[in-house]
PDB file of C-alpha atoms in Angstrom:
ATOM      1  CA  UNK C  15      40.734  60.140  -3.599  1.00 42.00           C
ATOM      2  CA  UNK C  16      41.992  63.172  -5.202  1.00 47.00           C
ATOM      3  CA  UNK C  17      43.819  65.938  -3.541  1.00 48.00           C
ATOM      4  CA  UNK C  18      43.645  69.898  -4.315  1.00 54.00           C
ATOM      5  CA  UNK C  19      45.994  72.045  -2.401  1.00 60.00           C
ATOM      6  CA  UNK C  20      46.317  69.076   0.329  1.00 65.00           C
ATOM      7  CA  UNK C  21      42.525  68.857   0.707  1.00 75.00           C
ATOM      8  CA  UNK C  22      41.119  65.721   0.500  1.00 82.00           C
ATOM      9  CA  UNK C  23      38.740  65.553  -2.409  1.00 87.00           C
ATOM     10  CA  UNK C  24      35.950  62.827  -1.372  1.00 88.00           C
ATOM     11  CA  UNK C  25      32.327  62.711  -0.529  1.00 93.00           C
ATOM     12  CA  UNK C  26      31.419  63.956   2.956  1.00 94.00           C
ATOM     13  CA  UNK C  27      34.853  65.563   2.964  1.00 92.00           C
ATOM     14  CA  UNK C  28      35.498  68.826   5.319  1.00 95.00           C
ATOM     15  CA  UNK C  29      36.705  71.557   2.930  1.00 95.00           C
ATOM     16  CA  UNK C  30      34.997  74.125   4.926  1.00 95.00           C
ATOM     17  CA  UNK C  31      36.984  77.514   3.936  1.00 96.00           C
ATOM     18  CA  UNK C  32      39.366  75.257   1.575  1.00 95.00           C
ATOM     19  CA  UNK C  33      41.141  77.553  -1.014  1.00 96.00           C
ATOM     20  CA  UNK C  34      40.144  75.802  -4.163  1.00 96.00           C
ATOM     21  CA  UNK C  35      40.107  78.884  -6.851  1.00 95.00           C
ATOM     22  CA  UNK C  36      40.609  77.274 -10.146  1.00 96.00           C
ATOM     23  CA  UNK C  37      40.609  74.143  -9.078  1.00 95.00           C
ATOM     24  CA  UNK C  38      40.014  71.186 -11.335  1.00 96.00           C
ATOM     25  CA  UNK C  39      37.217  69.082 -10.178  1.00 96.00           C
ATOM     26  CA  UNK C  40      35.393  68.301 -13.140  1.00 96.00           C
ATOM     27  CA  UNK C  41      32.834  65.045 -12.092  1.00 96.00           C
ATOM     28  CA  UNK C  42      34.298  64.774  -8.781  1.00 95.00           C
ATOM     29  CA  UNK C  43      32.202  63.212  -6.169  1.00 97.00           C
ATOM     30  CA  UNK C  44      31.846  65.770  -3.404  1.00 96.00           C
ATOM     31  CA  UNK C  45      28.288  64.774  -1.926  1.00 96.00           C
ATOM     32  CA  UNK C  46      27.653  65.522   1.920  1.00 96.00           C
ATOM     33  CA  UNK C  47      30.787  67.731   1.451  1.00 96.00           C
ATOM     34  CA  UNK C  48      31.040  70.466   3.720  1.00 97.00           C
ATOM     35  CA  UNK C  49      31.997  73.176   1.492  1.00 96.00           C
ATOM     36  CA  UNK C  50      30.764  76.255   3.720  1.00 95.00           C
ATOM     37  CA  UNK C  51      32.932  79.423   3.107  1.00 96.00           C
ATOM     38  CA  UNK C  52      35.114  77.447   0.409  1.00 95.00           C
ATOM     39  CA  UNK C  53      36.996  79.697  -2.220  1.00 96.00           C
ATOM     40  CA  UNK C  54      35.676  77.906  -5.517  1.00 96.00           C
ATOM     41  CA  UNK C  55      36.064  80.929  -7.875  1.00 95.00           C
ATOM     42  CA  UNK C  56      37.019  79.790 -11.585  1.00 95.00           C
ATOM     43  CA  UNK C  57      36.453  76.354 -10.433  1.00 95.00           C
ATOM     44  CA  UNK C  58      35.623  73.660 -12.758  1.00 96.00           C
ATOM     45  CA  UNK C  59      32.790  71.588 -11.249  1.00 95.00           C
ATOM     46  CA  UNK C  60      31.115  70.612 -14.644  1.00 95.00           C
ATOM     47  CA  UNK C  61      29.237  66.938 -14.071  1.00 96.00           C
ATOM     48  CA  UNK C  62      30.074  67.087  -9.987  1.00 95.00           C
ATOM     49  CA  UNK C  63      28.296  65.326  -7.892  1.00 96.00           C
ATOM     50  CA  UNK C  64      27.676  68.182  -4.693  1.00 96.00           C
ATOM     51  CA  UNK C  65      24.144  66.526  -3.777  1.00 95.00           C
ATOM     52  CA  UNK C  66      23.519  67.606   0.002  1.00 95.00           C
ATOM     53  CA  UNK C  67      26.781  69.698   0.077  1.00 95.00           C
ATOM     54  CA  UNK C  68      26.763  72.684   2.408  1.00 96.00           C
ATOM     55  CA  UNK C  69      28.289  75.539   0.196  1.00 95.00           C
ATOM     56  CA  UNK C  70      26.621  77.988   2.332  1.00 93.00           C
ATOM     57  CA  UNK C  71      28.582  81.289   2.081  1.00 94.00           C
ATOM     58  CA  UNK C  72      31.220  79.548  -0.524  1.00 94.00           C
ATOM     59  CA  UNK C  73      32.611  81.799  -3.497  1.00 95.00           C
ATOM     60  CA  UNK C  74      31.485  80.018  -6.551  1.00 94.00           C
ATOM     61  CA  UNK C  75      32.195  83.332  -8.487  1.00 91.00           C
ATOM     62  CA  UNK C  76      32.382  82.448 -12.682  1.00 92.00           C
ATOM     63  CA  UNK C  77      32.573  78.818 -11.349  1.00 93.00           C
ATOM     64  CA  UNK C  78      31.659  76.015 -13.838  1.00 95.00           C
ATOM     65  CA  UNK C  79      28.631  74.106 -12.428  1.00 93.00           C
ATOM     66  CA  UNK C  80      27.210  73.076 -15.804  1.00 93.00           C
ATOM     67  CA  UNK C  81      25.613  69.860 -15.273  1.00 94.00           C
ATOM     68  CA  UNK C  82      26.334  69.519 -11.788  1.00 94.00           C
ATOM     69  CA  UNK C  83      24.215  67.711  -9.245  1.00 95.00           C
ATOM     70  CA  UNK C  84      23.158  70.150  -6.240  1.00 93.00           C
ATOM     71  CA  UNK C  85      20.057  68.483  -5.510  1.00 92.00           C
ATOM     72  CA  UNK C  86      19.354  69.339  -1.395  1.00 92.00           C
ATOM     73  CA  UNK C  87      22.798  71.275  -1.251  1.00 93.00           C
ATOM     74  CA  UNK C  88      22.790  74.444   0.854  1.00 93.00           C
ATOM     75  CA  UNK C  89      23.673  77.356  -1.232  1.00 90.00           C
ATOM     76  CA  UNK C  90      22.535  79.942   1.238  1.00 88.00           C
ATOM     77  CA  UNK C  91      24.583  82.836   1.150  1.00 89.00           C
ATOM     78  CA  UNK C  92      26.702  81.485  -1.523  1.00 91.00           C
ATOM     79  CA  UNK C  93      28.094  83.762  -4.516  1.00 90.00           C
ATOM     80  CA  UNK C  94      26.776  82.339  -7.422  1.00 88.00           C
ATOM     81  CA  UNK C  95      27.426  84.338 -10.591  1.00 86.00           C
ATOM     82  CA  UNK C  96      28.417  81.359 -12.364  1.00 88.00           C
ATOM     83  CA  UNK C  97      27.253  78.689 -15.103  1.00 92.00           C
ATOM     84  CA  UNK C  98      24.992  76.318 -13.768  1.00 92.00           C
ATOM     85  CA  UNK C  99      23.458  75.645 -17.380  1.00 93.00           C
ATOM     86  CA  UNK C 100      21.502  72.272 -16.984  1.00 94.00           C
ATOM     87  CA  UNK C 101      22.548  71.907 -13.130  1.00 94.00           C
ATOM     88  CA  UNK C 102      20.119  69.893 -11.032  1.00 94.00           C
ATOM     89  CA  UNK C 103      19.609  72.298  -8.190  1.00 91.00           C
ATOM     90  CA  UNK C 104      16.388  69.920  -6.652  1.00 90.00           C
ATOM     91  CA  UNK C 105      15.520  71.297  -3.425  1.00 85.00           C
ATOM     92  CA  UNK C 106      18.245  73.597  -3.139  1.00 85.00           C
ATOM     93  CA  UNK C 107      18.344  76.204  -0.588  1.00 83.00           C
ATOM     94  CA  UNK C 108      19.232  79.401  -2.076  1.00 84.00           C
ATOM     95  CA  UNK C 109      17.765  81.851   0.612  1.00 78.00           C
ATOM     96  CA  UNK C 110      20.263  85.278   0.453  1.00 81.00           C
ATOM     97  CA  UNK C 111      22.612  83.468  -1.857  1.00 83.00           C
ATOM     98  CA  UNK C 112      23.990  86.229  -4.729  1.00 85.00           C
ATOM     99  CA  UNK C 113      23.063  85.195  -8.335  1.00 84.00           C
ATOM    100  CA  UNK C 114      24.169  88.053 -10.056  1.00 77.00           C
ATOM    101  CA  UNK C 115      24.163  87.129 -14.221  1.00 80.00           C
ATOM    102  CA  UNK C 116      24.161  83.654 -12.958  1.00 86.00           C
ATOM    103  CA  UNK C 117      23.573  81.337 -15.810  1.00 92.00           C
ATOM    104  CA  UNK C 118      20.670  78.855 -15.041  1.00 93.00           C
ATOM    105  CA  UNK C 119      19.211  78.163 -18.394  1.00 94.00           C
ATOM    106  CA  UNK C 120      17.578  74.594 -18.449  1.00 95.00           C
ATOM    107  CA  UNK C 121      18.607  73.967 -14.706  1.00 94.00           C
ATOM    108  CA  UNK C 122      16.555  71.699 -12.626  1.00 94.00           C
ATOM    109  CA  UNK C 123      15.342  73.996  -9.340  1.00 93.00           C
ATOM    110  CA  UNK C 124      12.297  72.040  -9.000  1.00 92.00           C
ATOM    111  CA  UNK C 125      11.316  73.034  -5.084  1.00 89.00           C
ATOM    112  CA  UNK C 126      14.028  75.096  -4.714  1.00 87.00           C
ATOM    113  CA  UNK C 127      13.692  78.155  -2.118  1.00 85.00           C
ATOM    114  CA  UNK C 128      14.394  81.417  -3.705  1.00 89.00           C
ATOM    115  CA  UNK C 129      12.456  83.512  -1.780  1.00 89.00           C
ATOM    116  CA  UNK C 130      13.042  87.103  -1.948  1.00 90.00           C
ATOM    117  CA  UNK C 131      15.819  86.552  -4.252  1.00 87.00           C
ATOM    118  CA  UNK C 132      17.347  89.204  -6.818  1.00 88.00           C
ATOM    119  CA  UNK C 133      17.093  87.370 -10.021  1.00 89.00           C
ATOM    120  CA  UNK C 134      16.910  90.410 -12.183  1.00 86.00           C
ATOM    121  CA  UNK C 135      18.191  89.592 -15.483  1.00 82.00           C
ATOM    122  CA  UNK C 136      19.036  86.071 -14.960  1.00 88.00           C
ATOM    123  CA  UNK C 137      19.254  83.622 -17.432  1.00 92.00           C
ATOM    124  CA  UNK C 138      16.313  81.105 -16.444  1.00 95.00           C
ATOM    125  CA  UNK C 139      15.184  79.926 -20.060  1.00 96.00           C
ATOM    126  CA  UNK C 140      14.181  76.503 -20.083  1.00 97.00           C
ATOM    127  CA  UNK C 141      14.423  75.677 -16.652  1.00 96.00           C
ATOM    128  CA  UNK C 142      12.539  73.754 -14.362  1.00 96.00           C
ATOM    129  CA  UNK C 143      10.977  75.804 -11.252  1.00 96.00           C
ATOM    130  CA  UNK C 144       8.227  73.882 -10.694  1.00 96.00           C
ATOM    131  CA  UNK C 145       7.006  74.204  -6.989  1.00 95.00           C
ATOM    132  CA  UNK C 146       9.543  76.677  -6.774  1.00 94.00           C
ATOM    133  CA  UNK C 147       9.282  79.315  -3.957  1.00 93.00           C
ATOM    134  CA  UNK C 148       9.584  82.635  -5.162  1.00 95.00           C
ATOM    135  CA  UNK C 149       7.806  84.769  -2.879  1.00 96.00           C
ATOM    136  CA  UNK C 150       8.921  88.602  -3.145  1.00 96.00           C
ATOM    137  CA  UNK C 151      11.712  87.738  -5.644  1.00 94.00           C
ATOM    138  CA  UNK C 152      12.778  90.391  -7.896  1.00 95.00           C
ATOM    139  CA  UNK C 153      12.846  88.839 -11.692  1.00 95.00           C
ATOM    140  CA  UNK C 154      12.550  92.153 -13.463  1.00 94.00           C
ATOM    141  CA  UNK C 155      13.551  91.326 -16.656  1.00 93.00           C
ATOM    142  CA  UNK C 156      14.962  87.904 -16.087  1.00 94.00           C
ATOM    143  CA  UNK C 157      14.433  85.332 -18.891  1.00 95.00           C
ATOM    144  CA  UNK C 158      12.121  83.004 -18.211  1.00 97.00           C
ATOM    145  CA  UNK C 159      10.922  82.087 -21.815  1.00 97.00           C
ATOM    146  CA  UNK C 160       9.781  78.121 -21.968  1.00 97.00           C
ATOM    147  CA  UNK C 161      10.654  77.651 -18.039  1.00 98.00           C
ATOM    148  CA  UNK C 162       8.192  75.150 -16.206  1.00 98.00           C
ATOM    149  CA  UNK C 163       6.881  77.094 -13.207  1.00 98.00           C
ATOM    150  CA  UNK C 164       3.980  74.657 -12.918  1.00 97.00           C
ATOM    151  CA  UNK C 165       2.583  74.978  -9.034  1.00 97.00           C
ATOM    152  CA  UNK C 166       5.249  78.106  -8.160  1.00 97.00           C
ATOM    153  CA  UNK C 167       4.756  80.384  -5.652  1.00 97.00           C
ATOM    154  CA  UNK C 168       5.326  83.980  -6.806  1.00 97.00           C
ATOM    155  CA  UNK C 169       3.139  85.944  -4.671  1.00 96.00           C
ATOM    156  CA  UNK C 170       4.348  89.609  -4.552  1.00 96.00           C
ATOM    157  CA  UNK C 171       7.205  88.542  -6.965  1.00 97.00           C
ATOM    158  CA  UNK C 172       8.520  91.263  -9.331  1.00 97.00           C
ATOM    159  CA  UNK C 173       8.261  90.186 -12.904  1.00 97.00           C
ATOM    160  CA  UNK C 174       8.212  93.899 -14.421  1.00 96.00           C
ATOM    161  CA  UNK C 175       9.411  93.027 -18.117  1.00 95.00           C
ATOM    162  CA  UNK C 176      10.270  89.549 -17.521  1.00 96.00           C
ATOM    163  CA  UNK C 177      10.137  86.910 -20.411  1.00 96.00           C
ATOM    164  CA  UNK C 178       7.929  84.474 -20.261  1.00 95.00           C
ATOM    165  CA  UNK C 179       7.424  83.415 -23.669  1.00 94.00           C
ATOM    166  CA  UNK C 180       5.948  79.630 -24.004  1.00 93.00           C
ATOM    167  CA  UNK C 181       6.311  79.226 -19.901  1.00 96.00           C
ATOM    168  CA  UNK C 182       4.113  76.894 -18.406  1.00 96.00           C
ATOM    169  CA  UNK C 183       2.495  78.551 -15.148  1.00 95.00           C
ATOM    170  CA  UNK C 184      -0.158  76.487 -14.787  1.00 93.00           C
ATOM    171  CA  UNK C 185      -1.618  76.095 -10.751  1.00 94.00           C
ATOM    172  CA  UNK C 186       0.962  79.041 -10.149  1.00 96.00           C
ATOM    173  CA  UNK C 187       0.490  81.626  -7.352  1.00 94.00           C
ATOM    174  CA  UNK C 188       0.950  85.152  -8.975  1.00 93.00           C
ATOM    175  CA  UNK C 189      -1.382  86.904  -6.308  1.00 89.00           C
ATOM    176  CA  UNK C 190       0.102  90.697  -5.926  1.00 89.00           C
ATOM    177  CA  UNK C 191       2.527  89.807  -8.375  1.00 94.00           C
ATOM    178  CA  UNK C 192       4.121  92.996 -10.560  1.00 95.00           C
ATOM    179  CA  UNK C 193       3.567  91.557 -13.884  1.00 96.00           C
ATOM    180  CA  UNK C 194       3.957  95.024 -16.008  1.00 95.00           C
ATOM    181  CA  UNK C 195       5.255  95.220 -19.065  1.00 94.00           C
ATOM    182  CA  UNK C 196       5.903  91.308 -19.028  1.00 94.00           C
ATOM    183  CA  UNK C 197       6.034  89.189 -22.269  1.00 93.00           C
ATOM    184  CA  UNK C 198       3.758  85.926 -21.642  1.00 91.00           C
ATOM    185  CA  UNK C 199       2.989  85.608 -25.078  1.00 88.00           C
ATOM    186  CA  UNK C 200       1.862  81.812 -25.876  1.00 85.00           C
ATOM    187  CA  UNK C 201       2.404  80.918 -21.997  1.00 88.00           C
ATOM    188  CA  UNK C 202       0.116  78.387 -20.296  1.00 88.00           C
ATOM    189  CA  UNK C 203      -1.766  80.557 -17.532  1.00 87.00           C
ATOM    190  CA  UNK C 204      -4.466  77.624 -16.282  1.00 85.00           C
ATOM    191  CA  UNK C 205      -5.684  77.604 -13.054  1.00 87.00           C
ATOM    192  CA  UNK C 206      -3.103  80.096 -11.606  1.00 85.00           C
ATOM    193  CA  UNK C 207      -3.700  82.813  -8.917  1.00 85.00           C
ATOM    194  CA  UNK C 208      -3.622  86.511 -10.057  1.00 84.00           C
ATOM    195  CA  UNK C 209      -5.514  87.951  -7.272  1.00 80.00           C
ATOM    196  CA  UNK C 210      -4.320  91.363  -6.962  1.00 79.00           C
ATOM    197  CA  UNK C 211      -1.398  91.066  -9.717  1.00 87.00           C
ATOM    198  CA  UNK C 212      -0.369  94.103 -11.760  1.00 92.00           C
ATOM    199  CA  UNK C 213      -0.795  93.155 -15.598  1.00 93.00           C
ATOM    200  CA  UNK C 214      -1.172  96.763 -17.267  1.00 93.00           C
ATOM    201  CA  UNK C 215       0.915  96.897 -20.205  1.00 94.00           C
ATOM    202  CA  UNK C 216       1.514  93.051 -20.095  1.00 94.00           C
ATOM    203  CA  UNK C 217       2.079  90.909 -23.321  1.00 92.00           C
ATOM    204  CA  UNK C 218      -0.482  88.288 -23.022  1.00 92.00           C
ATOM    205  CA  UNK C 219      -1.046  87.425 -26.737  1.00 89.00           C
ATOM    206  CA  UNK C 220      -1.755  83.789 -27.545  1.00 87.00           C
ATOM    207  CA  UNK C 221      -1.862  83.097 -23.968  1.00 85.00           C
ATOM    208  CA  UNK C 222      -4.498  80.119 -22.417  1.00 84.00           C
ATOM    209  CA  UNK C 223      -6.312  82.218 -19.900  1.00 89.00           C
ATOM    210  CA  UNK C 224      -9.713  80.259 -20.050  1.00 89.00           C
ATOM    211  CA  UNK C 225     -11.977  80.344 -17.354  1.00 89.00           C
ATOM    212  CA  UNK C 226      -9.401  82.259 -15.151  1.00 88.00           C
ATOM    213  CA  UNK C 227     -10.858  85.010 -12.562  1.00 86.00           C
ATOM    214  CA  UNK C 228      -9.765  88.616 -13.544  1.00 87.00           C
ATOM    215  CA  UNK C 229     -12.236  90.197 -11.096  1.00 86.00           C
ATOM    216  CA  UNK C 230     -11.029  93.878 -10.830  1.00 86.00           C
ATOM    217  CA  UNK C 231      -7.594  93.003 -12.020  1.00 86.00           C
ATOM    218  CA  UNK C 232      -5.597  95.927 -13.945  1.00 91.00           C
ATOM    219  CA  UNK C 233      -5.450  94.970 -17.495  1.00 94.00           C
ATOM    220  CA  UNK C 234      -4.940  98.622 -19.231  1.00 95.00           C
ATOM    221  CA  UNK C 235      -3.115  98.709 -22.133  1.00 96.00           C
ATOM    222  CA  UNK C 236      -2.831  94.639 -21.895  1.00 96.00           C
ATOM    223  CA  UNK C 237      -1.681  92.807 -25.192  1.00 95.00           C
ATOM    224  CA  UNK C 238      -4.478  89.904 -25.300  1.00 95.00           C
ATOM    225  CA  UNK C 239      -4.170  89.693 -29.134  1.00 94.00           C
ATOM    226  CA  UNK C 240      -5.326  86.039 -29.992  1.00 93.00           C
ATOM    227  CA  UNK C 241      -5.832  84.982 -26.196  1.00 92.00           C
ATOM    228  CA  UNK C 242      -8.315  82.687 -25.079  1.00 92.00           C
ATOM    229  CA  UNK C 243     -10.445  84.106 -22.669  1.00 94.00           C
ATOM    230  CA  UNK C 244     -13.396  81.758 -22.982  1.00 94.00           C
ATOM    231  CA  UNK C 245     -15.563  81.418 -19.848  1.00 94.00           C
ATOM    232  CA  UNK C 246     -12.956  83.914 -17.700  1.00 92.00           C
ATOM    233  CA  UNK C 247     -14.274  86.289 -14.947  1.00 92.00           C
ATOM    234  CA  UNK C 248     -13.462  89.973 -16.200  1.00 92.00           C
ATOM    235  CA  UNK C 249     -15.994  91.379 -13.748  1.00 91.00           C
ATOM    236  CA  UNK C 250     -15.120  95.124 -13.120  1.00 92.00           C
ATOM    237  CA  UNK C 251     -11.757  94.325 -14.889  1.00 92.00           C
ATOM    238  CA  UNK C 252      -9.648  97.556 -15.860  1.00 93.00           C
ATOM    239  CA  UNK C 253      -9.332  97.176 -20.073  1.00 96.00           C
ATOM    240  CA  UNK C 254      -8.584 100.519 -21.059  1.00 97.00           C
ATOM    241  CA  UNK C 255      -6.798 100.657 -24.064  1.00 97.00           C
ATOM    242  CA  UNK C 256      -6.348  96.750 -24.271  1.00 97.00           C
ATOM    243  CA  UNK C 257      -5.659  94.923 -27.306  1.00 97.00           C
ATOM    244  CA  UNK C 258      -8.414  92.338 -27.661  1.00 98.00           C
ATOM    245  CA  UNK C 259      -8.004  91.484 -31.514  1.00 97.00           C
ATOM    246  CA  UNK C 260      -8.969  87.998 -32.473  1.00 97.00           C
ATOM    247  CA  UNK C 261      -9.262  87.193 -28.459  1.00 97.00           C
ATOM    248  CA  UNK C 262     -11.845  84.409 -27.842  1.00 97.00           C
ATOM    249  CA  UNK C 263     -14.217  85.968 -25.172  1.00 96.00           C
ATOM    250  CA  UNK C 264     -17.136  82.997 -25.812  1.00 96.00           C
ATOM    251  CA  UNK C 265     -19.122  83.091 -22.007  1.00 96.00           C
ATOM    252  CA  UNK C 266     -16.442  85.534 -20.516  1.00 96.00           C
ATOM    253  CA  UNK C 267     -18.235  87.797 -17.994  1.00 96.00           C
ATOM    254  CA  UNK C 268     -17.566  91.439 -18.801  1.00 95.00           C
ATOM    255  CA  UNK C 269     -20.005  92.794 -16.501  1.00 95.00           C
ATOM    256  CA  UNK C 270     -18.685  96.319 -15.188  1.00 95.00           C
ATOM    257  CA  UNK C 271     -15.513  96.402 -17.350  1.00 95.00           C
ATOM    258  CA  UNK C 272     -14.109  99.615 -18.414  1.00 96.00           C
ATOM    259  CA  UNK C 273     -13.600  98.640 -21.957  1.00 97.00           C
ATOM    260  CA  UNK C 274     -13.086 102.328 -23.097  1.00 97.00           C
ATOM    261  CA  UNK C 275     -10.319 102.589 -25.902  1.00 97.00           C
ATOM    262  CA  UNK C 276     -10.270  98.781 -26.183  1.00 97.00           C
ATOM    263  CA  UNK C 277      -9.496  97.378 -29.715  1.00 97.00           C
ATOM    264  CA  UNK C 278     -12.304  94.338 -29.649  1.00 96.00           C
ATOM    265  CA  UNK C 279     -11.948  90.897 -31.084  1.00 95.00           C
ATOM    266  CA  UNK C 280     -13.381  92.408 -34.450  1.00 92.00           C
ATOM    267  CA  UNK C 281     -10.764  95.038 -34.502  1.00 92.00           C
ATOM    268  CA  UNK C 282     -13.708  98.017 -33.545  1.00 93.00           C
ATOM    269  CA  UNK C 283     -12.653 100.531 -30.937  1.00 93.00           C
ATOM    270  CA  UNK C 284     -14.869 100.351 -28.150  1.00 90.00           C
ATOM    271  CA  UNK C 285     -16.056 103.944 -26.915  1.00 80.00           C
TER     272      UNK C 285
END
């Protein structure tokens, strides 16, 4: 196969610690290759096959991994301030990876391990994160519009002011998650776990929340305009100053809910 600075570039190749900065590896087949600790800064890895590759501790700063196949790759501790747009990272191990301002728009991260990762401000628009492990992840201000987070585990994740417009959060576990100021306009929130979640000031306008359990939840100043809360359990929920204009509350349980200053579906202010 091809060579780069005397390194053999082929499936299963031993490239540990290799100096491949600015290398042209577009379309290369490096499945199962050992690239741990390799220098791949500014490398062109578009359409490359890196499935099952060991990239632990590798430096991929500003590398181009657009459409690369990183299925089951080990990226723990890797520097990934890189372009991973439309990359396939199904089952990839990204624990302790540094993602900086990585572009993961449209990436396939199904089942990826991102527990405790710092993803603040990262572009994950349209990414497939179904079943991903994101417990304790820091996603402050992250772009997750149109992302698929079905069944994702987000326990204790920090999603402060994250953009989740039209995201699919069906069956996601958001227990104890920080969602204050997040934008979930039009998001699908069916059958998710919001036990102990912080939703004060969250934008949930147009969200489908039918049948959800919000017992004791903090929804103070939340924007619930046109949200579907049919059959939702809002027992003892805090809804002070919340905007419920045009919200659907058919069969919703509001026993003990604090609605002082809330704007009701008919536009009236609750006293």
